[in-house]
GROMACS .gro file of N, CA and C in nm:
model
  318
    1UNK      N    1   0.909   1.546  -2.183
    1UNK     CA    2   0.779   1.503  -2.133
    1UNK      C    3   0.793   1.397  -2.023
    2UNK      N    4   0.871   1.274  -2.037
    2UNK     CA    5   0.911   1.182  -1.897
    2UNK      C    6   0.941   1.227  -1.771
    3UNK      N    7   1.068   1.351  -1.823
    3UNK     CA    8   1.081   1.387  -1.690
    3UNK      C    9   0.953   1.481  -1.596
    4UNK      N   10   0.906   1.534  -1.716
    4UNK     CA   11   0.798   1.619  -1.652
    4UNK      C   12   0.669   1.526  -1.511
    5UNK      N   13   0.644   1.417  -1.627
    5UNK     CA   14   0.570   1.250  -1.564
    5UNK      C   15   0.637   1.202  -1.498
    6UNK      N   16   0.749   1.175  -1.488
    6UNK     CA   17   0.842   1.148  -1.337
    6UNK      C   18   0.857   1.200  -1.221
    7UNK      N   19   0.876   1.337  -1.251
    7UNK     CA   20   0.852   1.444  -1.169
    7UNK      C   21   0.716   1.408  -1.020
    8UNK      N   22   0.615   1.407  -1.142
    8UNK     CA   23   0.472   1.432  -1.085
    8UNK      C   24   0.489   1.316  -1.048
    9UNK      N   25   0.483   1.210  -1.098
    9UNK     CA   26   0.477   1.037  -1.011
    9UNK      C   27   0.576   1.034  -0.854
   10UNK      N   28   0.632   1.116  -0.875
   10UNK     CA   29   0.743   1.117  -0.739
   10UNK      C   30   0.671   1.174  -0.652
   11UNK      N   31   0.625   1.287  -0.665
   11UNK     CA   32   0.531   1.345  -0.598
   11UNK      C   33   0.440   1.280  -0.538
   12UNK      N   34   0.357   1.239  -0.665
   12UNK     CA   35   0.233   1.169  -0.588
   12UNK      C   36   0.276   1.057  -0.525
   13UNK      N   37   0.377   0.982  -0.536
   13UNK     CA   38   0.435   0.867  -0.493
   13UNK      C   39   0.451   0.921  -0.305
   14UNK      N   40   0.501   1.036  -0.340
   14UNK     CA   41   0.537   1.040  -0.148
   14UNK      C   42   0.396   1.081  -0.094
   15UNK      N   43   0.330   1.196  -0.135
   15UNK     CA   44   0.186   1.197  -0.097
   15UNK      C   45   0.131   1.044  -0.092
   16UNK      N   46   0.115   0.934  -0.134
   16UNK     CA   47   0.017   0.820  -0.109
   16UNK      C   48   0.133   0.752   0.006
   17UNK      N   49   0.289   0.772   0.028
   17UNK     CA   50   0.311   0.702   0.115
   17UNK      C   51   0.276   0.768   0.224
   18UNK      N   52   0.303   0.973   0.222
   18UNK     CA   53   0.251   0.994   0.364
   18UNK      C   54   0.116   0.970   0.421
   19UNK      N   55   0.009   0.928   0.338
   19UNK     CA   56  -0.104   0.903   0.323
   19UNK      C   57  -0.124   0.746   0.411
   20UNK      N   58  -0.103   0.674   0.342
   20UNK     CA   59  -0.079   0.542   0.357
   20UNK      C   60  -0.010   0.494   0.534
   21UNK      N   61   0.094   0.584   0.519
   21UNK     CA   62   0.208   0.543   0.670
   21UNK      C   63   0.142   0.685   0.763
   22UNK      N   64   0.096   0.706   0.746
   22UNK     CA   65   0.073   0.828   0.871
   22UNK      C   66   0.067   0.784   0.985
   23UNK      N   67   0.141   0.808   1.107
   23UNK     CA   68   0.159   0.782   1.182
   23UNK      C   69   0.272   0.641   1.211
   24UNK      N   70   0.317   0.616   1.125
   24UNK     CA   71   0.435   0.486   1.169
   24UNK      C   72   0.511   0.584   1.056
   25UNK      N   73   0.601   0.651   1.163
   25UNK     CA   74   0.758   0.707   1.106
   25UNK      C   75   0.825   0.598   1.040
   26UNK      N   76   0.877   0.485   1.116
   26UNK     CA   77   0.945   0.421   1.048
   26UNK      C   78   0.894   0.309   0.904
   27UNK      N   79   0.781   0.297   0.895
   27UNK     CA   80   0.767   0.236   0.785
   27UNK      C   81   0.758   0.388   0.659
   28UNK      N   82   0.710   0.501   0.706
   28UNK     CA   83   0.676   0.587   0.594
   28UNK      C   84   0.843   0.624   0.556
   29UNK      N   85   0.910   0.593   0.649
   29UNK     CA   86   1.095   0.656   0.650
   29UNK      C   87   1.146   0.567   0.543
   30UNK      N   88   1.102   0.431   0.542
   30UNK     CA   89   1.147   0.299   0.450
   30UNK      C   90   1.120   0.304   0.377
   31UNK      N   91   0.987   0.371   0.299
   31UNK     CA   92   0.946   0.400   0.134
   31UNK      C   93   0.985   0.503   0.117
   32UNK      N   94   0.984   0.614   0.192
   32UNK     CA   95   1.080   0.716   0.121
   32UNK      C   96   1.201   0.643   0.078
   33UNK      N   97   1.236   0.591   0.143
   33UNK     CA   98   1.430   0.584   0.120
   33UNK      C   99   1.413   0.494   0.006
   34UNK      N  100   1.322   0.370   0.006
   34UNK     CA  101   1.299   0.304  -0.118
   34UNK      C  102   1.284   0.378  -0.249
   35UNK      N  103   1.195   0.459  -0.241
   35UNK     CA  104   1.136   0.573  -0.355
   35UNK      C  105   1.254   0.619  -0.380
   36UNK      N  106   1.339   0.721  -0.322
   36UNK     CA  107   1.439   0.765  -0.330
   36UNK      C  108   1.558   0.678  -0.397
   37UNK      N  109   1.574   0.555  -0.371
   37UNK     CA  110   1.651   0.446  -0.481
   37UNK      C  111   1.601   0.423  -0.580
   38UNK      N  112   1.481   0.400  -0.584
   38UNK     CA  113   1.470   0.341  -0.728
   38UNK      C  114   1.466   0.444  -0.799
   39UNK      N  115   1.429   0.593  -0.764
   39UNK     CA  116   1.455   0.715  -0.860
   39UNK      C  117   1.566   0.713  -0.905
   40UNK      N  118   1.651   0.721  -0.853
   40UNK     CA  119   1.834   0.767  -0.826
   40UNK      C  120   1.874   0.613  -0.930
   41UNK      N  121   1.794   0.522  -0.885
   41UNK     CA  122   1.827   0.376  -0.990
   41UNK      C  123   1.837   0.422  -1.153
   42UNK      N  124   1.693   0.527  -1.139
   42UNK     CA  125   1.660   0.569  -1.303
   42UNK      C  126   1.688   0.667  -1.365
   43UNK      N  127   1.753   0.746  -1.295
   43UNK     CA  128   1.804   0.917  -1.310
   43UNK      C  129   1.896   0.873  -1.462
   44UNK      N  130   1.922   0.811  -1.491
   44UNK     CA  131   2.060   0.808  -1.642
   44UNK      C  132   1.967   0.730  -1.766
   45UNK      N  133   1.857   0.657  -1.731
   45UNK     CA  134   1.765   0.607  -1.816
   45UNK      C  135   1.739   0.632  -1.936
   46UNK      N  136   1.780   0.576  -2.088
   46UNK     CA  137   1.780   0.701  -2.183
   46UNK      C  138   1.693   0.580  -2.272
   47UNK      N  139   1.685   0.410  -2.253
   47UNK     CA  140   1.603   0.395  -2.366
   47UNK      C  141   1.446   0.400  -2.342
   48UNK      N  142   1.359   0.452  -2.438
   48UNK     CA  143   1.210   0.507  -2.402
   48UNK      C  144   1.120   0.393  -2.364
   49UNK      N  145   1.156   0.267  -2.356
   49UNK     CA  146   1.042   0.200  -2.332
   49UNK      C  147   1.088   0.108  -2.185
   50UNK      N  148   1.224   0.157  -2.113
   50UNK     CA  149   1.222   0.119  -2.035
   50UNK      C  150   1.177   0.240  -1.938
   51UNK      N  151   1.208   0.337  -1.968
   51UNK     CA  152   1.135   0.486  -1.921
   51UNK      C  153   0.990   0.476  -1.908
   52UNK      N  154   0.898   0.413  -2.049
   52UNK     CA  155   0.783   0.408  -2.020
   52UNK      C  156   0.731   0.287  -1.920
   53UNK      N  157   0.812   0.149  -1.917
   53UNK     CA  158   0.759   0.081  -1.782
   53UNK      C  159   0.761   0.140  -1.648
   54UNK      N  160   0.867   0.208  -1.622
   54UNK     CA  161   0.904   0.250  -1.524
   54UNK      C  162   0.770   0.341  -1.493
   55UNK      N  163   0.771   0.432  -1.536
   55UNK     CA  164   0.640   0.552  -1.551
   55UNK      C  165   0.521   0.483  -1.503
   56UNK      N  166   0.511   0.344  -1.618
   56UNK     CA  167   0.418   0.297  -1.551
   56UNK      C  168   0.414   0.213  -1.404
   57UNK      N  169   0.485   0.169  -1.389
   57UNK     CA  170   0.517   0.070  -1.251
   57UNK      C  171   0.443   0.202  -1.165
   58UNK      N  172   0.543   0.342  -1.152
   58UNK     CA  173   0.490   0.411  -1.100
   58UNK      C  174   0.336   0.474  -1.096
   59UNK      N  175   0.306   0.440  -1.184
   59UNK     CA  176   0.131   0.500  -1.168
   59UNK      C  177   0.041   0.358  -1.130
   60UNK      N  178   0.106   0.269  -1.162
   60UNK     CA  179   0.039   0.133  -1.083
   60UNK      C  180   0.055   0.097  -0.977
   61UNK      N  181   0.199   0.185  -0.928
   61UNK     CA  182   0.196   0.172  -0.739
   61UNK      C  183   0.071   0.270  -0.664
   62UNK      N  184   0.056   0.408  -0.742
   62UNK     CA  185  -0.018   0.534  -0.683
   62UNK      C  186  -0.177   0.451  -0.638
   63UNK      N  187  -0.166   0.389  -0.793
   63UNK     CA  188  -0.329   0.335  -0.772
   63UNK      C  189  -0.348   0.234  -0.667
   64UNK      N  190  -0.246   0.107  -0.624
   64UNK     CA  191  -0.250  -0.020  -0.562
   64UNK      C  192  -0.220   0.039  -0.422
   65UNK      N  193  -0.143   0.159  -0.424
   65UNK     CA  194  -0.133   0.203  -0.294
   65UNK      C  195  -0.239   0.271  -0.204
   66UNK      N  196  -0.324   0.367  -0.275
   66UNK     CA  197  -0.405   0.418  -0.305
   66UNK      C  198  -0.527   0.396  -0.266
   67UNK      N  199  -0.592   0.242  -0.301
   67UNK     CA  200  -0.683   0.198  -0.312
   67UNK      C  201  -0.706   0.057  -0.228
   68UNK      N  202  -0.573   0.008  -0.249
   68UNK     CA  203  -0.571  -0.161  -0.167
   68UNK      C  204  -0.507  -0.131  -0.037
   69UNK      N  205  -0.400  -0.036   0.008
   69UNK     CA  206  -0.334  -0.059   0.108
   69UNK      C  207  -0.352  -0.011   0.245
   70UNK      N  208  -0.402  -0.061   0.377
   70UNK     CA  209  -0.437   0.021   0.491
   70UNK      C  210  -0.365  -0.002   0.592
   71UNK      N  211  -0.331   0.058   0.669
   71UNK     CA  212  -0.257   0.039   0.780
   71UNK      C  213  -0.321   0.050   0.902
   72UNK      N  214  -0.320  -0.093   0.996
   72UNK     CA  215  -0.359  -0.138   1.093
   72UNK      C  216  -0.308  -0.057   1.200
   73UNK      N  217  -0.396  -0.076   1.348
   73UNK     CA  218  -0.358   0.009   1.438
   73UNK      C  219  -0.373  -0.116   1.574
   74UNK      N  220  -0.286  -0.083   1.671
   74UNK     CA  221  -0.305  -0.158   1.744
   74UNK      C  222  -0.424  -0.111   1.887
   75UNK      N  223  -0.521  -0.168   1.863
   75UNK     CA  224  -0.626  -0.080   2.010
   75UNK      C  225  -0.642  -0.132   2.136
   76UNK      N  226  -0.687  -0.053   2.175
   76UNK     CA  227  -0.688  -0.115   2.366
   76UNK      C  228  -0.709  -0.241   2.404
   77UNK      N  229  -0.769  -0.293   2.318
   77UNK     CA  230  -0.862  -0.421   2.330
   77UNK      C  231  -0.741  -0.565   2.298
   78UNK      N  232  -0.620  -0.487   2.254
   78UNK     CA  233  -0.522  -0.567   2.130
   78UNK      C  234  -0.530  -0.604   2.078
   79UNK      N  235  -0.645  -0.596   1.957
   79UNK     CA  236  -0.669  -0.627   1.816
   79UNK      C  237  -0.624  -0.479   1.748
   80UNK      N  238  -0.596  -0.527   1.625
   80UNK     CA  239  -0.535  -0.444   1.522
   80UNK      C  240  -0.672  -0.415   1.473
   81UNK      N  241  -0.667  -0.286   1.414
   81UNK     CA  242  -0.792  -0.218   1.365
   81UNK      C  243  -0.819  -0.107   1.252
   82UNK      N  244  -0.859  -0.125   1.171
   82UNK     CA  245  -0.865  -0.070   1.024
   82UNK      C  246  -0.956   0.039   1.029
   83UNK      N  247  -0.873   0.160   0.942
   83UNK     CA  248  -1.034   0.241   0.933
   83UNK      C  249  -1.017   0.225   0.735
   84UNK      N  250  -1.142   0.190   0.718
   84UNK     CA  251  -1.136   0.236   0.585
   84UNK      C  252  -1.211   0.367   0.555
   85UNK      N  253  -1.162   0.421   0.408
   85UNK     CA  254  -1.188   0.529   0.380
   85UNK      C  255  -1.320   0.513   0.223
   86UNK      N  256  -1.360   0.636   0.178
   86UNK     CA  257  -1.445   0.632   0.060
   86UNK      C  258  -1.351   0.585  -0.064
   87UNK      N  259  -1.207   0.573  -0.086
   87UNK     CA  260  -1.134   0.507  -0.150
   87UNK      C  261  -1.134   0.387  -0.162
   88UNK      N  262  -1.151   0.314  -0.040
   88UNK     CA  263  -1.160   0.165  -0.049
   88UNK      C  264  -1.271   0.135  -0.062
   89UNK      N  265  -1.364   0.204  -0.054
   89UNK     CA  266  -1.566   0.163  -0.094
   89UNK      C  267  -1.562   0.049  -0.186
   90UNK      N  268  -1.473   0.014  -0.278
   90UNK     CA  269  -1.513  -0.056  -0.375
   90UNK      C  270  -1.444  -0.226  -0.334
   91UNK      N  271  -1.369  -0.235  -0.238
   91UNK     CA  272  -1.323  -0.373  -0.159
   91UNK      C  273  -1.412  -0.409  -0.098
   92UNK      N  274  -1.420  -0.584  -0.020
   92UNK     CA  275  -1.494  -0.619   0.041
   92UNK      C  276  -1.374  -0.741   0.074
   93UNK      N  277  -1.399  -0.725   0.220
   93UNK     CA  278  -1.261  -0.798   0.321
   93UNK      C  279  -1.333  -0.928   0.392
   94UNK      N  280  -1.300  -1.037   0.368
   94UNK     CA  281  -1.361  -1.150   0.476
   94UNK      C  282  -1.295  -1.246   0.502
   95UNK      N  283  -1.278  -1.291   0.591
   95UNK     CA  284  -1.218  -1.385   0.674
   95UNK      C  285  -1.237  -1.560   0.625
   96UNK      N  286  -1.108  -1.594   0.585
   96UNK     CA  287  -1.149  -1.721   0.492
   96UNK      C  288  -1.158  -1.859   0.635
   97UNK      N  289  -1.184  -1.947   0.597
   97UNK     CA  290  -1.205  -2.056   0.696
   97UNK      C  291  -1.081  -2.077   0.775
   98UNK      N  292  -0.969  -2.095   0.690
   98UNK     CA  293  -0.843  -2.110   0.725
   98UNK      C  294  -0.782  -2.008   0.824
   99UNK      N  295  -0.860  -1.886   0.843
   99UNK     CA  296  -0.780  -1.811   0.916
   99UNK      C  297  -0.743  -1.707   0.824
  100UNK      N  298  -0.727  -1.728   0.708
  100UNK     CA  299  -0.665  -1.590   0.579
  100UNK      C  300  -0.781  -1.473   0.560
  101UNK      N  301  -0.684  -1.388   0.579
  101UNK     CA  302  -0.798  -1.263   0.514
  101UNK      C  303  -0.753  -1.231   0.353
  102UNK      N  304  -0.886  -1.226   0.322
  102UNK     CA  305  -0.894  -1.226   0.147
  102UNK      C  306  -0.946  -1.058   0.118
  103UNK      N  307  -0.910  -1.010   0.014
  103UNK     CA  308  -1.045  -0.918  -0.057
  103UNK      C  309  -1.079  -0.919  -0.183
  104UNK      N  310  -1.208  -0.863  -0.173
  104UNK     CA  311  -1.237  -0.904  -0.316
  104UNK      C  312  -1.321  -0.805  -0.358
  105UNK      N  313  -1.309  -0.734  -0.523
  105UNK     CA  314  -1.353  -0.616  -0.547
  105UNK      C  315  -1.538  -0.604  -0.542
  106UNK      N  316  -1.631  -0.527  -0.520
  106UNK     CA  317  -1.747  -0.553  -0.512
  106UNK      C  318  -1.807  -0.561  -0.716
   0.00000   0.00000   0.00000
């Protein structure tokens, strides 16, 4: 059954990075190769509850990746520029006094 859930988390793991990095080869090239280690890290893994963190780490990246992470674009104007999607509907992004950008769930 793990490997079956490993399987699929790998999967979806590269779907949310090609998702995520579309269009910057080299950062989507760097989580593959990351993904690709820490699999290869866990390939001999035999006690079950370090199997089950792992599993989970992985379904808590799908979601944080998923949902929190966007990738900026640089536009004519030279500001960097976000599109968000109906995934992120539930964030709300604002600019703290200091200069920090915060978000915070609605």
């Amino acid at each position: 059954m793990a490997a079956k859930e490993a399987l699929s988390l790998y999967r979806g793991l590269m779907r949310v990075c090609r998702k995520t990095f579309a269009g910057d080869q080299a950062t989507y090239s760097a989580a593959l190769l990351e993904l690709r280690n820490k699999y290869r890290e866990s390939l001999y893994e035999t006690d079950p509850q370090a199997i089950e963190a792992r599993l989970a780490e992985g379904r808590e990246v799908i979601e944080f990746m998923g949902g929190h992470v966007v990738q900026g674009a640089l536009n004519d104007q030279g500001n960097y520029a976000i599109k968000l999607e109906k995934h992120h509907g539930d964030m709300v992004m604002s600019m703290e006094e200091d200069g920090e950008c915060s978000s915070k769930s609605k």
